[in-house]
Coordinates of C-alpha atoms and ligand atoms in Angstrom, one line a residue:
M1334 CA 0.0 0.0 0.0
M1335 CA 1.2 3.5 -0.7
L1336 CA 2.4 5.3 2.4
K1337 CA -0.1 8.2 1.9
N1338 CA -3.0 5.7 1.9
K1339 CA -1.9 4.4 5.3
L1340 CA -2.2 7.8 6.8
N1341 CA -5.6 8.5 8.3
I1342 CA -5.6 12.2 7.4
D1343 CA -8.2 14.3 9.2
N1344 CA -7.6 18.0 9.2
S1345 CA -9.4 19.8 12.0
F1346 CA -7.5 23.1 12.4
T1347 CA -7.9 24.4 8.9
K1348 CA -11.5 23.1 8.7
S1349 CA -12.6 24.9 11.9
L1350 CA -10.7 28.2 11.7
P1351 CA -10.6 31.1 9.3
A1352 CA -7.9 31.1 6.6
D1353 CA -5.9 34.0 5.3
K1354 CA -7.6 35.0 2.0
V1355 CA -4.3 36.0 0.4
L1356 CA -2.8 33.0 -1.3
D1357 CA 0.6 34.1 -2.5
N1358 CA 3.7 33.8 -0.4
H1359 CA 4.9 37.2 0.5
R1360 CA 5.6 38.6 3.9
R1361 CA 2.7 40.4 5.4
Q1362 CA 0.5 41.2 8.4
V1363 CA -2.2 38.5 8.3
V1364 CA -5.5 39.8 9.8
D1365 CA -8.8 38.1 10.5
A1366 CA -7.2 34.6 10.1
C1367 CA -5.5 31.9 12.1
F1368 CA -3.3 30.6 9.3
S1369 CA -2.1 31.1 5.7
Y1370 CA -1.8 28.4 3.0
V1371 CA 1.8 28.0 1.9
E1372 CA 3.8 25.2 0.3
P1373 CA 7.2 24.0 1.4
K1374 CA 10.2 24.9 -0.7
K1375 CA 11.5 22.1 -2.9
T1376 CA 14.7 20.7 -1.6
S1377 CA 17.5 19.9 -4.0
N1378 CA 18.8 16.6 -2.6
P1379 CA 17.0 15.3 0.5
K1380 CA 18.5 12.6 2.5
L1381 CA 17.0 10.9 5.6
I1382 CA 19.4 10.9 8.5
H1383 CA 17.2 9.6 11.3
V1384 CA 13.7 8.5 12.1
S1385 CA 12.0 7.9 15.4
N1386 CA 10.6 4.4 15.0
E1387 CA 8.1 4.8 17.9
M1388 CA 6.7 8.0 16.3
L1389 CA 6.3 6.2 13.0
Q1390 CA 4.1 3.7 14.8
E1391 CA 2.1 6.4 16.5
I1392 CA 1.0 7.7 13.2
G1393 CA 0.3 4.3 11.7
L1394 CA 3.5 3.7 9.7
T1395 CA 6.2 1.1 9.8
E1396 CA 10.0 1.2 9.7
E1397 CA 9.8 -0.1 6.2
D1398 CA 7.6 2.8 5.2
A1399 CA 10.4 5.1 6.4
T1400 CA 12.8 3.7 3.9
S1401 CA 10.6 4.5 0.9
E1402 CA 11.1 7.2 -1.6
E1403 CA 7.6 8.4 -0.8
F1404 CA 8.6 9.0 2.9
L1405 CA 11.6 11.0 1.7
T1406 CA 9.6 13.2 -0.7
I1407 CA 6.7 13.8 1.7
F1408 CA 8.7 14.6 4.8
S1409 CA 11.3 16.8 3.0
G1410 CA 8.4 18.8 1.6
N1411 CA 9.0 17.8 -2.0
Q1412 CA 5.7 16.1 -2.4
I1413 CA 2.3 17.3 -1.2
I1414 CA -0.2 14.5 -0.7
E1415 CA -3.3 15.2 -2.8
N1416 CA -6.2 16.9 -1.1
T1417 CA -3.9 18.2 1.6
H1418 CA -3.1 21.9 1.9
P1419 CA 0.0 22.9 3.9
Y1420 CA -0.2 26.0 6.0
A1421 CA 1.6 28.3 8.4
M1422 CA 0.0 29.5 11.6
C1423 CA -0.4 33.1 12.7
Y1424 CA 0.7 34.0 16.2
G1425 CA 2.2 36.8 18.1
G1426 CA 4.1 36.9 21.3
H1427 CA 5.9 38.6 24.1
Q1428 CA 9.6 38.2 23.6
F1429 CA 12.0 38.9 26.5
G1430 CA 9.2 40.7 28.2
Q1431 CA 8.1 42.9 25.3
W1432 CA 5.1 42.6 23.0
A1433 CA 6.6 41.7 19.6
G1434 CA 3.5 41.8 17.4
Q1435 CA 2.9 39.3 14.7
L1436 CA 5.5 36.4 14.6
G1437 CA 3.9 33.3 13.2
D1438 CA 5.4 30.1 11.7
G1439 CA 8.3 31.7 9.9
R1440 CA 9.9 28.5 9.1
A1441 CA 7.4 25.8 10.1
I1442 CA 4.9 24.5 7.6
N1443 CA 2.1 22.2 8.8
L1444 CA 1.4 19.3 6.4
F1445 CA -1.7 17.7 7.7
E1446 CA -3.2 16.0 10.8
V1447 CA -3.7 12.3 11.2
V1448 CA -5.8 10.4 13.7
H1449 CA -4.4 7.0 14.6
N1450 CA -5.5 4.9 17.6
K1451 CA -7.9 7.7 18.6
Q1452 CA -4.9 10.1 18.9
R1453 CA -4.7 13.3 16.8
W1454 CA -1.3 14.3 15.5
A1455 CA -0.4 17.4 13.5
L1456 CA 2.7 16.9 11.4
Q1457 CA 4.8 20.0 10.7
L1458 CA 8.1 20.5 8.8
K1459 CA 10.5 22.9 10.5
G1460 CA 13.0 24.5 8.1
A1461 CA 10.9 24.0 5.0
G1462 CA 11.2 27.5 3.5
E1463 CA 9.6 30.9 3.6
T1464 CA 6.1 31.7 4.7
P1465 CA 4.1 35.0 5.1
Y1466 CA 5.5 35.0 8.6
S1467 CA 9.2 34.7 7.8
R1468 CA 9.8 38.5 8.3
S1469 CA 13.5 39.1 7.5
A1470 CA 14.6 35.5 7.7
D1471 CA 14.9 32.6 5.2
G1472 CA 12.6 30.0 6.6
L1473 CA 15.3 27.4 6.8
A1474 CA 17.1 25.5 9.5
V1475 CA 20.6 24.2 9.8
L1476 CA 21.7 20.7 10.6
R1477 CA 23.1 21.4 14.1
S1478 CA 19.9 22.9 15.5
S1479 CA 17.8 20.2 13.7
I1480 CA 19.8 17.4 15.4
R1481 CA 19.3 19.1 18.7
E1482 CA 15.6 19.4 18.2
H1483 CA 15.1 15.9 16.9
L1484 CA 17.1 14.2 19.7
C1485 CA 16.0 16.4 22.6
S1486 CA 12.2 16.2 21.8
E1487 CA 12.4 12.4 21.8
A1488 CA 14.6 12.3 24.8
M1489 CA 12.2 14.5 26.8
H1490 CA 9.3 12.2 25.9
Y1491 CA 11.1 9.2 27.3
L1492 CA 12.0 11.1 30.4
G1493 CA 8.3 11.6 30.9
V1494 CA 8.2 15.3 30.2
S1495 CA 5.3 16.5 28.0
T1496 CA 6.7 17.7 24.7
T1497 CA 6.3 17.9 21.0
R1498 CA 7.8 14.9 19.2
S1499 CA 10.0 14.5 16.2
L1500 CA 9.4 12.0 13.4
S1501 CA 12.3 12.5 11.1
L1502 CA 15.5 14.4 10.5
M1503 CA 16.6 15.0 6.9
L1504 CA 19.2 16.9 5.1
S1505 CA 17.8 19.2 2.5
G1506 CA 20.8 19.1 0.3
D1507 CA 20.8 22.9 0.3
K1508 CA 23.2 25.4 2.0
V1509 CA 22.0 27.8 4.6
L1510 CA 23.9 31.0 5.6
R1511 CA 24.2 31.6 9.4
D1512 CA 26.3 33.9 11.6
I1513 CA 26.4 31.6 14.6
M1514 CA 27.6 34.1 17.2
Y1515 CA 26.1 37.2 15.6
N1516 CA 29.6 38.6 15.3
G1517 CA 29.9 39.3 11.6
N1518 CA 31.2 35.9 10.6
P1519 CA 28.5 34.3 8.4
A1520 CA 29.2 30.9 7.0
Y1521 CA 27.3 28.3 4.9
E1522 CA 26.0 25.3 6.8
K1523 CA 24.1 22.2 5.8
G1524 CA 20.3 22.8 5.7
A1525 CA 18.0 20.3 7.4
I1526 CA 14.3 19.6 8.0
V1527 CA 12.7 18.1 11.0
C1528 CA 9.2 16.8 11.0
R1529 CA 7.7 17.7 14.3
V1530 CA 4.7 16.1 15.6
A1531 CA 2.2 17.1 18.3
P1532 CA -1.6 16.9 18.9
S1533 CA -1.5 20.6 18.1
F1534 CA 1.1 23.4 17.8
I1535 CA -1.1 26.1 19.1
R1536 CA 0.7 28.5 21.4
F1537 CA -0.2 31.2 23.9
G1538 CA 0.7 33.6 21.1
N1539 CA -2.0 32.4 18.8
F1540 CA -4.5 33.8 21.3
E1541 CA -2.5 37.0 22.0
I1542 CA -2.4 38.1 18.3
L1543 CA -6.2 37.9 18.0
A1544 CA -6.7 39.8 21.2
S1545 CA -4.2 42.4 20.2
R1546 CA -6.2 43.0 17.0
E1547 CA -9.4 43.0 18.9
N1548 CA -10.6 40.1 16.7
H1549 CA -12.8 38.7 19.4
E1550 CA -14.9 36.5 17.2
T1551 CA -11.9 34.5 15.9
L1552 CA -10.5 34.5 19.4
Q1553 CA -13.5 32.7 20.6
L1554 CA -13.5 30.3 17.7
L1555 CA -9.9 29.4 18.5
A1556 CA -10.6 28.9 22.2
D1557 CA -13.7 26.8 21.4
Y1558 CA -11.6 24.7 18.9
T1559 CA -8.8 24.2 21.4
I1560 CA -11.2 23.2 24.2
K1561 CA -13.2 20.9 22.0
H1562 CA -10.3 18.9 20.7
F1563 CA -7.7 19.1 23.4
Y1564 CA -9.5 19.8 26.6
P1565 CA -12.6 17.6 26.2
E1566 CA -12.9 17.3 29.9
I1567 CA -14.1 20.9 30.1
L1568 CA -17.9 20.7 30.0
S1569 CA -18.9 24.1 31.3
E1570 CA -20.3 26.8 29.2
G1571 CA -20.2 30.6 28.8
K1572 CA -17.6 32.5 30.7
Q1573 CA -16.9 29.5 33.0
K1574 CA -15.7 27.5 30.0
Y1575 CA -12.9 29.9 29.3
L1576 CA -12.0 30.2 33.0
D1577 CA -11.8 26.4 33.2
F1578 CA -9.6 26.5 30.2
L1579 CA -7.2 29.0 31.7
T1580 CA -7.2 26.8 34.9
E1581 CA -6.3 23.7 32.9
V1582 CA -3.6 25.5 30.9
R1583 CA -2.2 26.8 34.2
D1584 CA -2.0 23.3 35.6
R1585 CA -0.5 21.7 32.6
T1586 CA 2.1 24.6 32.5
I1587 CA 3.0 24.0 36.1
N1588 CA 3.3 20.3 35.5
M1589 CA 5.6 20.8 32.6
I1590 CA 7.9 23.2 34.4
V1591 CA 8.1 21.0 37.5
H1592 CA 9.3 18.3 35.2
W1593 CA 11.9 20.6 33.6
Q1594 CA 13.3 21.4 37.1
R1595 CA 13.3 17.7 37.9
V1596 CA 15.5 16.7 35.0
G1597 CA 17.5 19.9 34.8
F1598 CA 16.2 21.2 31.5
V1599 CA 16.6 24.9 30.7
H1600 CA 14.4 26.0 27.8
G1601 CA 16.3 29.2 27.1
V1602 CA 13.6 31.2 25.2
M1603 CA 10.4 31.0 27.2
N1604 CA 8.7 33.7 25.1
T1605 CA 4.9 33.5 24.9
D1606 CA 5.1 32.4 21.3
N1607 CA 7.1 29.4 22.6
M1608 CA 4.5 28.3 25.1
S1609 CA 2.3 25.5 24.0
I1610 CA -1.4 25.9 24.9
L1611 CA -1.3 22.1 25.6
G1612 CA 1.6 22.5 28.1
L1613 CA 4.1 20.8 25.8
T1614 CA 7.7 21.7 25.7
I1615 CA 8.0 23.3 22.3
D1616 CA 10.6 25.0 20.2
Y1617 CA 14.0 23.5 21.0
G1618 CA 16.4 26.3 20.3
P1619 CA 19.2 27.4 22.6
Y1620 CA 18.0 25.0 25.4
G1621 CA 20.5 23.3 27.6
W1622 CA 20.9 20.7 30.4
L1623 CA 21.9 21.7 33.8
E1624 CA 25.3 20.2 34.5
G1625 CA 26.7 21.9 37.6
F1626 CA 23.7 22.8 39.7
D1627 CA 23.1 26.5 39.3
Y1628 CA 19.9 28.5 39.5
E1629 CA 21.5 31.3 37.6
W1630 CA 22.5 29.3 34.6
T1631 CA 21.1 29.9 31.1
P1632 CA 22.5 28.4 27.9
N1633 CA 21.2 31.2 25.8
T1634 CA 23.9 33.7 24.9
T1635 CA 21.3 36.2 23.7
D1636 CA 20.0 36.3 27.3
T1637 CA 23.3 36.7 29.3
Q1638 CA 22.5 40.2 30.4
H1639 CA 19.3 39.7 32.3
R1640 CA 19.3 35.9 32.5
R1641 CA 15.5 36.2 32.2
Y1642 CA 15.2 32.5 31.3
R1643 CA 17.7 31.1 33.7
F1644 CA 17.1 27.7 35.4
G1645 CA 15.8 29.2 38.6
N1646 CA 13.5 31.7 37.0
Q1647 CA 11.5 29.2 34.8
P1648 CA 8.7 28.8 37.3
Y1649 CA 8.2 32.5 37.6
I1650 CA 8.3 33.0 33.8
G1651 CA 5.6 30.3 33.5
M1652 CA 3.4 32.5 35.6
W1653 CA 4.3 35.7 33.8
N1654 CA 3.4 34.0 30.5
L1655 CA 0.0 32.8 31.9
Y1656 CA -0.7 36.5 32.8
K1657 CA -0.3 37.3 29.1
L1658 CA -2.6 34.5 28.2
A1659 CA -5.2 35.6 30.7
N1660 CA -5.0 39.1 29.2
A1661 CA -5.6 37.6 25.8
L1662 CA -8.6 35.6 27.0
Y1663 CA -10.1 38.6 28.9
P1664 CA -12.5 39.6 26.1
L1665 CA -14.2 36.2 26.4
I1666 CA -14.8 36.7 30.1
N1667 CA -14.9 40.5 30.6
E1668 CA -14.2 40.2 34.3
A1669 CA -10.8 40.5 35.8
E1670 CA -11.4 39.0 39.2
P1671 CA -11.9 35.4 38.3
L1672 CA -8.9 35.5 36.0
Q1673 CA -6.8 37.0 38.8
N1674 CA -7.9 34.3 41.2
I1675 CA -6.7 31.6 38.8
L1676 CA -3.3 33.3 38.5
D1677 CA -3.1 33.9 42.2
E1678 CA -3.2 30.2 42.9
Y1679 CA -0.2 29.6 40.6
E1680 CA 2.5 30.1 43.1
E1681 CA 1.1 27.9 45.8
L1682 CA 0.3 25.1 43.3
Y1683 CA 3.7 25.3 41.9
L1684 CA 5.5 25.1 45.2
K1685 CA 3.4 22.2 46.3
A1686 CA 4.1 20.3 43.1
Y1687 CA 7.8 21.2 43.3
E1688 CA 8.2 20.1 46.9
Q1689 CA 6.5 16.7 46.0
M1690 CA 8.8 16.3 43.1
M1691 CA 11.9 17.1 45.2
K1692 CA 10.8 14.7 47.9
N1693 CA 10.6 12.0 45.2
K1694 CA 14.1 12.9 44.0
L1695 CA 15.4 12.6 47.5
G1696 CA 13.5 9.4 48.2
L1697 CA 11.4 10.8 51.0
F1698 CA 8.1 9.2 50.5
S1699 CA 6.5 9.7 54.0
S1700 CA 4.1 12.5 54.1
E1701 CA 5.8 15.0 56.5
N1702 CA 6.9 18.4 55.4
H1703 CA 10.5 18.3 54.2
S1704 CA 10.9 21.8 52.8
E1705 CA 13.8 22.4 55.2
I1706 CA 16.0 19.5 54.0
I1707 CA 15.2 20.6 50.4
S1708 CA 16.1 24.2 50.8
Q1709 CA 19.3 23.3 52.8
L1710 CA 20.3 21.0 49.9
E1711 CA 19.7 23.7 47.3
K1712 CA 22.0 26.0 49.2
T1713 CA 24.7 23.4 49.7
L1714 CA 24.6 22.3 46.1
Q1715 CA 25.6 25.9 45.1
F1716 CA 28.8 26.0 47.2
T1717 CA 30.7 23.9 44.8
E1718 CA 30.2 22.8 41.2
T1719 CA 28.1 19.6 41.5
D1720 CA 26.6 17.7 38.7
Y1721 CA 22.8 17.7 39.1
T1722 CA 22.1 14.4 37.3
I1723 CA 24.9 12.4 38.9
F1724 CA 24.3 13.7 42.3
F1725 CA 20.7 12.6 42.4
R1726 CA 21.3 9.3 40.7
N1727 CA 24.0 8.3 43.1
L1728 CA 22.1 9.6 46.1
A1729 CA 20.0 6.5 45.7
N1730 CA 23.0 4.3 46.6
I1731 CA 22.9 5.7 50.2
I1732 CA 21.6 3.3 52.8
K1733 CA 20.1 4.1 56.2
D1734 CA 23.1 2.7 58.0
D1735 CA 25.6 4.9 56.2
S1736 CA 27.7 7.4 58.2
Q1737 CA 27.9 11.0 57.0
E1738 CA 31.3 10.3 55.6
S1739 CA 30.3 7.1 53.7
A1740 CA 27.2 8.9 52.4
I1741 CA 29.3 11.7 50.9
Q1742 CA 31.6 9.2 49.3
K1743 CA 28.7 7.8 47.4
V1744 CA 27.9 11.1 45.7
E1745 CA 31.4 12.5 45.4
F1746 CA 31.6 11.5 41.7
A1747 CA 29.2 14.4 41.2
F1748 CA 31.7 17.0 42.4
Y1749 CA 33.7 18.6 39.7
T1750 CA 36.7 19.0 41.9
L1751 CA 36.8 17.0 45.1
E1752 CA 39.5 19.2 46.6
E1753 CA 36.8 22.0 46.8
V1754 CA 34.8 19.9 49.2
K1755 CA 36.8 20.7 52.4
D1756 CA 36.8 22.9 55.4
D1757 CA 33.6 25.0 55.6
I1758 CA 32.1 23.4 52.5
K1759 CA 32.7 19.9 53.8
D1760 CA 31.1 20.9 57.1
Q1761 CA 28.0 22.1 55.2
W1762 CA 27.8 18.8 53.4
L1763 CA 28.3 16.7 56.5
N1764 CA 25.6 18.7 58.2
W1765 CA 23.2 18.1 55.3
F1766 CA 23.9 14.4 55.2
S1767 CA 23.5 14.1 58.9
N1768 CA 20.0 15.6 58.5
Y1769 CA 19.2 13.6 55.5
L1770 CA 20.3 10.3 57.1
E1771 CA 18.2 11.2 60.1
I1772 CA 15.1 11.5 57.9
L1773 CA 16.0 8.3 55.9
K1774 CA 15.9 6.3 59.2
T1775 CA 12.2 7.3 59.5
E1776 CA 11.4 6.1 56.0
K1777 CA 9.3 3.0 55.8
L1778 CA 10.7 1.6 52.5
S1779 CA 13.7 -0.6 52.5
D1780 CA 16.9 0.8 51.0
E1781 CA 16.5 -1.3 47.9
K1782 CA 12.9 -0.3 47.3
R1783 CA 13.7 3.4 47.9
K1784 CA 16.5 3.2 45.4
Q1785 CA 14.2 1.7 42.8
K1786 CA 11.7 4.5 43.3
M1787 CA 14.3 7.2 43.2
N1788 CA 15.9 5.8 40.1
S1789 CA 12.5 6.1 38.3
V1790 CA 12.5 9.9 38.8
N1791 CA 16.3 10.6 38.7
P1792 CA 17.5 9.9 35.2
K1793 CA 20.9 8.3 34.7
Y1794 CA 21.2 9.6 31.1
V1795 CA 20.2 13.0 29.8
L1796 CA 21.2 14.7 26.5
R1797 CA 24.1 16.6 28.0
N1798 CA 25.0 19.6 25.9
Y1799 CA 28.4 18.2 24.8
M1800 CA 26.8 14.9 23.8
A1801 CA 24.6 16.6 21.3
Q1802 CA 27.6 18.6 20.1
L1803 CA 29.6 15.4 19.5
A1804 CA 26.8 14.1 17.4
I1805 CA 26.6 17.4 15.5
D1806 CA 30.4 17.4 14.9
D1807 CA 30.2 13.8 13.5
A1808 CA 27.2 14.6 11.4
N1809 CA 28.9 17.6 9.8
K1810 CA 31.5 15.1 8.7
G1811 CA 28.8 12.8 7.3
D1812 CA 28.8 10.3 10.1
Y1813 CA 25.3 9.9 11.6
Q1814 CA 26.0 6.8 13.8
L1815 CA 26.2 8.8 17.1
I1816 CA 22.8 10.3 16.5
D1817 CA 21.2 6.9 16.6
E1818 CA 23.4 5.8 19.5
L1819 CA 22.2 8.7 21.6
Y1820 CA 18.6 8.2 20.4
Q1821 CA 18.7 4.6 21.6
L1822 CA 20.5 5.5 24.8
L1823 CA 17.9 8.2 25.7
K1824 CA 15.0 5.9 25.1
N1825 CA 15.7 4.3 28.5
P1826 CA 17.0 7.2 30.5
Y1827 CA 16.2 5.6 33.9
D1828 CA 17.8 2.2 33.2
E1829 CA 21.3 1.1 33.9
Q1830 CA 22.9 0.5 30.6
S1831 CA 26.2 -1.1 31.2
N1832 CA 27.4 -0.7 27.6
H1833 CA 26.7 3.0 27.8
E1834 CA 28.4 3.9 31.1
K1835 CA 30.7 6.3 29.3
W1836 CA 27.7 8.7 29.0
F1837 CA 27.3 8.8 32.8
V1838 CA 30.0 11.3 33.4
K1839 CA 30.4 15.0 34.1
R1840 CA 30.9 17.4 31.2
P1841 CA 34.5 17.1 30.0
E1842 CA 36.6 20.2 30.5
W1843 CA 37.0 20.9 26.8
A1844 CA 33.2 21.4 26.6
R1845 CA 33.1 24.0 29.4
H1846 CA 33.2 27.1 27.2
K1847 CA 32.8 25.6 23.8
I1848 CA 30.0 27.1 21.6
G1849 CA 27.2 24.6 21.3
C1850 CA 28.1 22.9 24.6
S1851 CA 27.2 25.3 27.3
M1852 CA 26.5 28.4 25.3
L1853 CA 24.2 28.7 22.4
S1854 CA 22.9 31.6 20.4
C1855 CA 19.4 31.7 18.9
S1856 CA 21.0 31.2 15.5
S1857 CA 19.5 28.1 14.1
Ligands
AMP1391 P1 12.1 31.5 18.1 O1 12.6 32.6 19.0 O2 13.1 30.7 17.5 O3 11.0 30.7 18.6 O4 11.5 32.3 16.8 C1 10.7 33.5 16.9 C2 10.1 33.7 15.6 O5 11.1 33.9 14.5 C3 9.1 32.7 15.1 O6 8.0 33.4 14.5 C4 9.9 31.9 14.1 O7 9.1 31.3 13.1 C5 10.8 33.0 13.5 N1 12.0 32.4 12.9 C6 13.1 32.0 13.5 N2 14.0 31.6 12.7 C7 13.5 31.8 11.4 C8 14.1 31.6 10.1 N3 15.3 31.1 9.9 N4 13.3 32.0 9.1 C9 12.1 32.5 9.3 N5 11.5 32.7 10.5 C10 12.3 32.4 11.6
MG1392 MG1 9.4 29.9 18.4

């Protein structure tokens, strides 16, 4: 059977919402519409580099399908399945705290939606050429950022963090000009296309743009569409329906950010156009993984001045962004107080969820309040460079009968330089372990059971920044083997994988200040 006949195509977004009446592809302000029809640019020599076999199955395809010429032509944008009409979405957003007006899918083109096993999936090519929303840019994407998006979105999924997915990673065969560090050194790089997949790619910004243009009718259509398809549990009507909607988006956003903090993921650009209305991690750009624990850390070199999107600020930014969403939904409610009440609950809900998450990481499963031991740990972790992932993974090896000294020895692999852990710092650690061991003794679970539970929330393997960079360096030389190795590794991030122990290490020193490893610009 032809691949296209296996896909159960069922477009809901374009059917339910108003389209831009202008059909040609020039940059413009798109008013009174949620999207514009636009076709992907033809690529000169597409080549499939990697495919997510699980994502294939999710949409009803097999691994064999992925080896076909048809797969290559459809997911590189060279072939459009008949009766489908690709489109780019219109959205706006607040970028770094400022209203930025219309943004939109400047380099993402939605192909179609499929429904398989009762699950709706929208498939979208990123880097497939210009759209009416491309502004001054080219609509393309380079290989390095595409590898990062493909690997990380799948890795996040397997970590249990809600996220958009990635079906395939292709080379376009075309060259793309980029000035990586924005310092006047543009160079040609290999172009690539990722096929992203999610139930929907609607963002906070899709609502904001309609509200900013006072297009309340379409705003309501978009809210009704989103609720009907993606929040079917909301059964209320009238104003209450939109209040329930905001409440649900708030809760999904909190949940997502708590998971980010759990695994040490720093998004890097939490602008409202990068906030999924479904609470999915979306738009993998200058993201990074926390290595040494540091609330102040951000991988994004564009944000070094104010560090708005630093690790420790992500929960606050989630709330800030929800304020912007609430403003956008206001015309559907016309009353500030109930909106305010929903936002006022954010902090308490977040803190509660955060504390529960940290208790799980620490293996403290009895119900008492443990905020003291958590905050003491957060302080102690800052004194010396301590690898976040390794620390928590190895913490599970501690047993109730350990002494403070033997307990420290079990986590010392997480310290970048052991020599730093002396005198005052050593005393702080001994003090923390003494308190921790005290609490552990009151835990009902056996050491073995506790370890098992801790290991199910403290990953052993994450996509460390240098790991992605190694895969990129190889890929630029035409070797794609490491991409698959990392993909396979990160499918089971909580398992011990004895043949992959080499990835359970601290960042090597060469990667400390290397571009792409701990510092990334938005250039992609
Ligand atoms: P980002 O900060 O990467 O989420 O992007 C913000 C906006 O810029 C979105 O509207 C993107 O579609 C657009 N954009 C980013 N890179 C490009 C590009 N190479 N070509 C066209 N639009 C882009
Ligand atoms: Mg974006």
